[in-house]
Amino acid sequence: MTRSQLNRVRFVTGGPARQSPKAAGFTKQQIAARKPLLKLMGQLGPAVKRRDWPTARALRSAAWDEVSKLADNLTVEERKLLWKYKQRILAGEVRERRERRKP
């Protein structure tokens, strides 16, 4: 055999596709620990929609306090969502400041 024949890669088709294992759900203790965070997140969305920026800031801060109490792997999605809310809150505040300055 030559060297080029040894390093040849062969692709095999057919056969069962590999299934990735499903992510395990939360335990009862984890669900109970996440409950205050989820309650705050449920209030934060409507506050941002009605453009109540002071309330939204306070709720986001309280939600971050709850996130910091929990393990990182329990709050991955919530951290992403809180970052998006931060950007929306800041953009909304800037927009309102500009509108107030216009005659």
Coordinates of C-alpha atoms in Angstrom, one line a residue:
M1 CA 0.0 0.0 0.0
T2 CA 1.2 3.5 -0.7
R3 CA 0.9 6.3 1.7
S4 CA -2.0 8.0 -0.2
Q5 CA -4.0 4.8 0.1
L6 CA -3.6 4.7 3.9
N7 CA -4.9 8.2 4.5
R8 CA -7.9 7.8 2.3
V9 CA -11.2 8.7 4.0
R10 CA -14.2 6.6 3.2
F11 CA -17.7 7.9 3.7
V12 CA -20.3 5.3 4.5
T13 CA -23.9 6.1 3.9
G14 CA -27.0 4.5 5.3
G15 CA -27.6 3.0 8.7
P16 CA -29.3 4.7 11.6
A17 CA -28.7 8.4 12.2
R18 CA -27.2 9.3 15.5
Q19 CA -29.7 10.7 17.9
S20 CA -28.5 13.4 20.3
P21 CA -29.6 12.7 23.8
K22 CA -32.5 14.9 24.9
A23 CA -31.7 17.5 27.5
A24 CA -32.9 16.5 30.9
G25 CA -35.6 18.5 32.4
F26 CA -35.4 20.4 35.7
T27 CA -35.8 18.6 39.0
K28 CA -38.5 19.7 41.4
Q29 CA -36.0 21.6 43.5
Q30 CA -34.6 23.4 40.5
I31 CA -38.2 24.3 39.3
A32 CA -38.9 25.7 42.8
A33 CA -35.7 27.7 42.8
R34 CA -36.4 29.2 39.4
K35 CA -40.0 30.2 40.2
P36 CA -39.1 33.7 41.5
L37 CA -37.0 34.4 38.5
L38 CA -39.7 33.3 36.1
K39 CA -42.2 35.4 37.9
L40 CA -40.0 38.5 37.5
M41 CA -39.3 37.6 33.8
G42 CA -43.1 37.4 33.3
Q43 CA -43.5 40.9 34.6
L44 CA -40.5 42.3 32.8
G45 CA -41.8 41.6 29.3
P46 CA -45.0 43.6 29.7
A47 CA -43.2 46.5 31.3
V48 CA -40.9 46.8 28.3
K49 CA -43.8 46.6 25.9
R50 CA -45.6 49.4 27.6
R51 CA -42.4 51.4 27.7
D52 CA -42.3 51.8 31.5
W53 CA -38.5 52.1 31.6
P54 CA -38.1 52.7 35.4
T55 CA -40.2 49.7 36.2
A56 CA -38.4 47.6 33.6
R57 CA -35.0 48.6 35.0
A58 CA -36.1 47.6 38.5
L59 CA -37.5 44.3 37.3
R60 CA -34.4 43.5 35.3
S61 CA -32.2 44.3 38.3
A62 CA -34.3 42.0 40.5
A63 CA -34.2 39.3 37.9
W64 CA -30.4 39.5 37.7
D65 CA -30.3 39.1 41.5
E66 CA -32.3 35.9 41.2
V67 CA -30.0 34.7 38.3
S68 CA -26.9 35.2 40.4
K69 CA -28.4 33.0 43.2
L70 CA -28.8 30.1 40.7
A71 CA -26.3 27.8 39.0
D72 CA -25.2 29.0 35.5
N73 CA -26.6 26.0 33.7
L74 CA -30.1 26.7 35.1
T75 CA -30.3 30.2 33.6
V76 CA -28.7 30.1 30.2
E77 CA -31.8 31.2 28.3
E78 CA -32.8 33.8 30.9
R79 CA -29.4 35.4 30.7
K80 CA -29.7 35.8 27.0
L81 CA -33.2 37.2 27.4
L82 CA -32.1 39.7 30.1
W83 CA -29.3 40.9 27.8
K84 CA -31.9 41.5 25.0
Y85 CA -34.1 43.4 27.5
K86 CA -31.2 45.5 28.5
Q87 CA -30.6 46.6 25.0
R88 CA -34.3 47.3 24.4
I89 CA -34.5 49.3 27.6
L90 CA -31.4 51.4 26.8
A91 CA -32.7 52.0 23.2
G92 CA -36.1 53.0 24.5
E93 CA -34.7 55.5 27.0
V94 CA -32.5 57.1 24.4
R95 CA -35.4 57.4 22.0
E96 CA -37.6 59.0 24.6
R97 CA -34.8 61.5 25.5
R98 CA -34.5 62.5 21.9
E99 CA -38.3 62.9 21.5
R100 CA -38.4 65.2 24.6
R101 CA -35.7 67.4 23.2
K102 CA -37.5 68.0 19.9
P103 CA -39.6 71.1 19.9

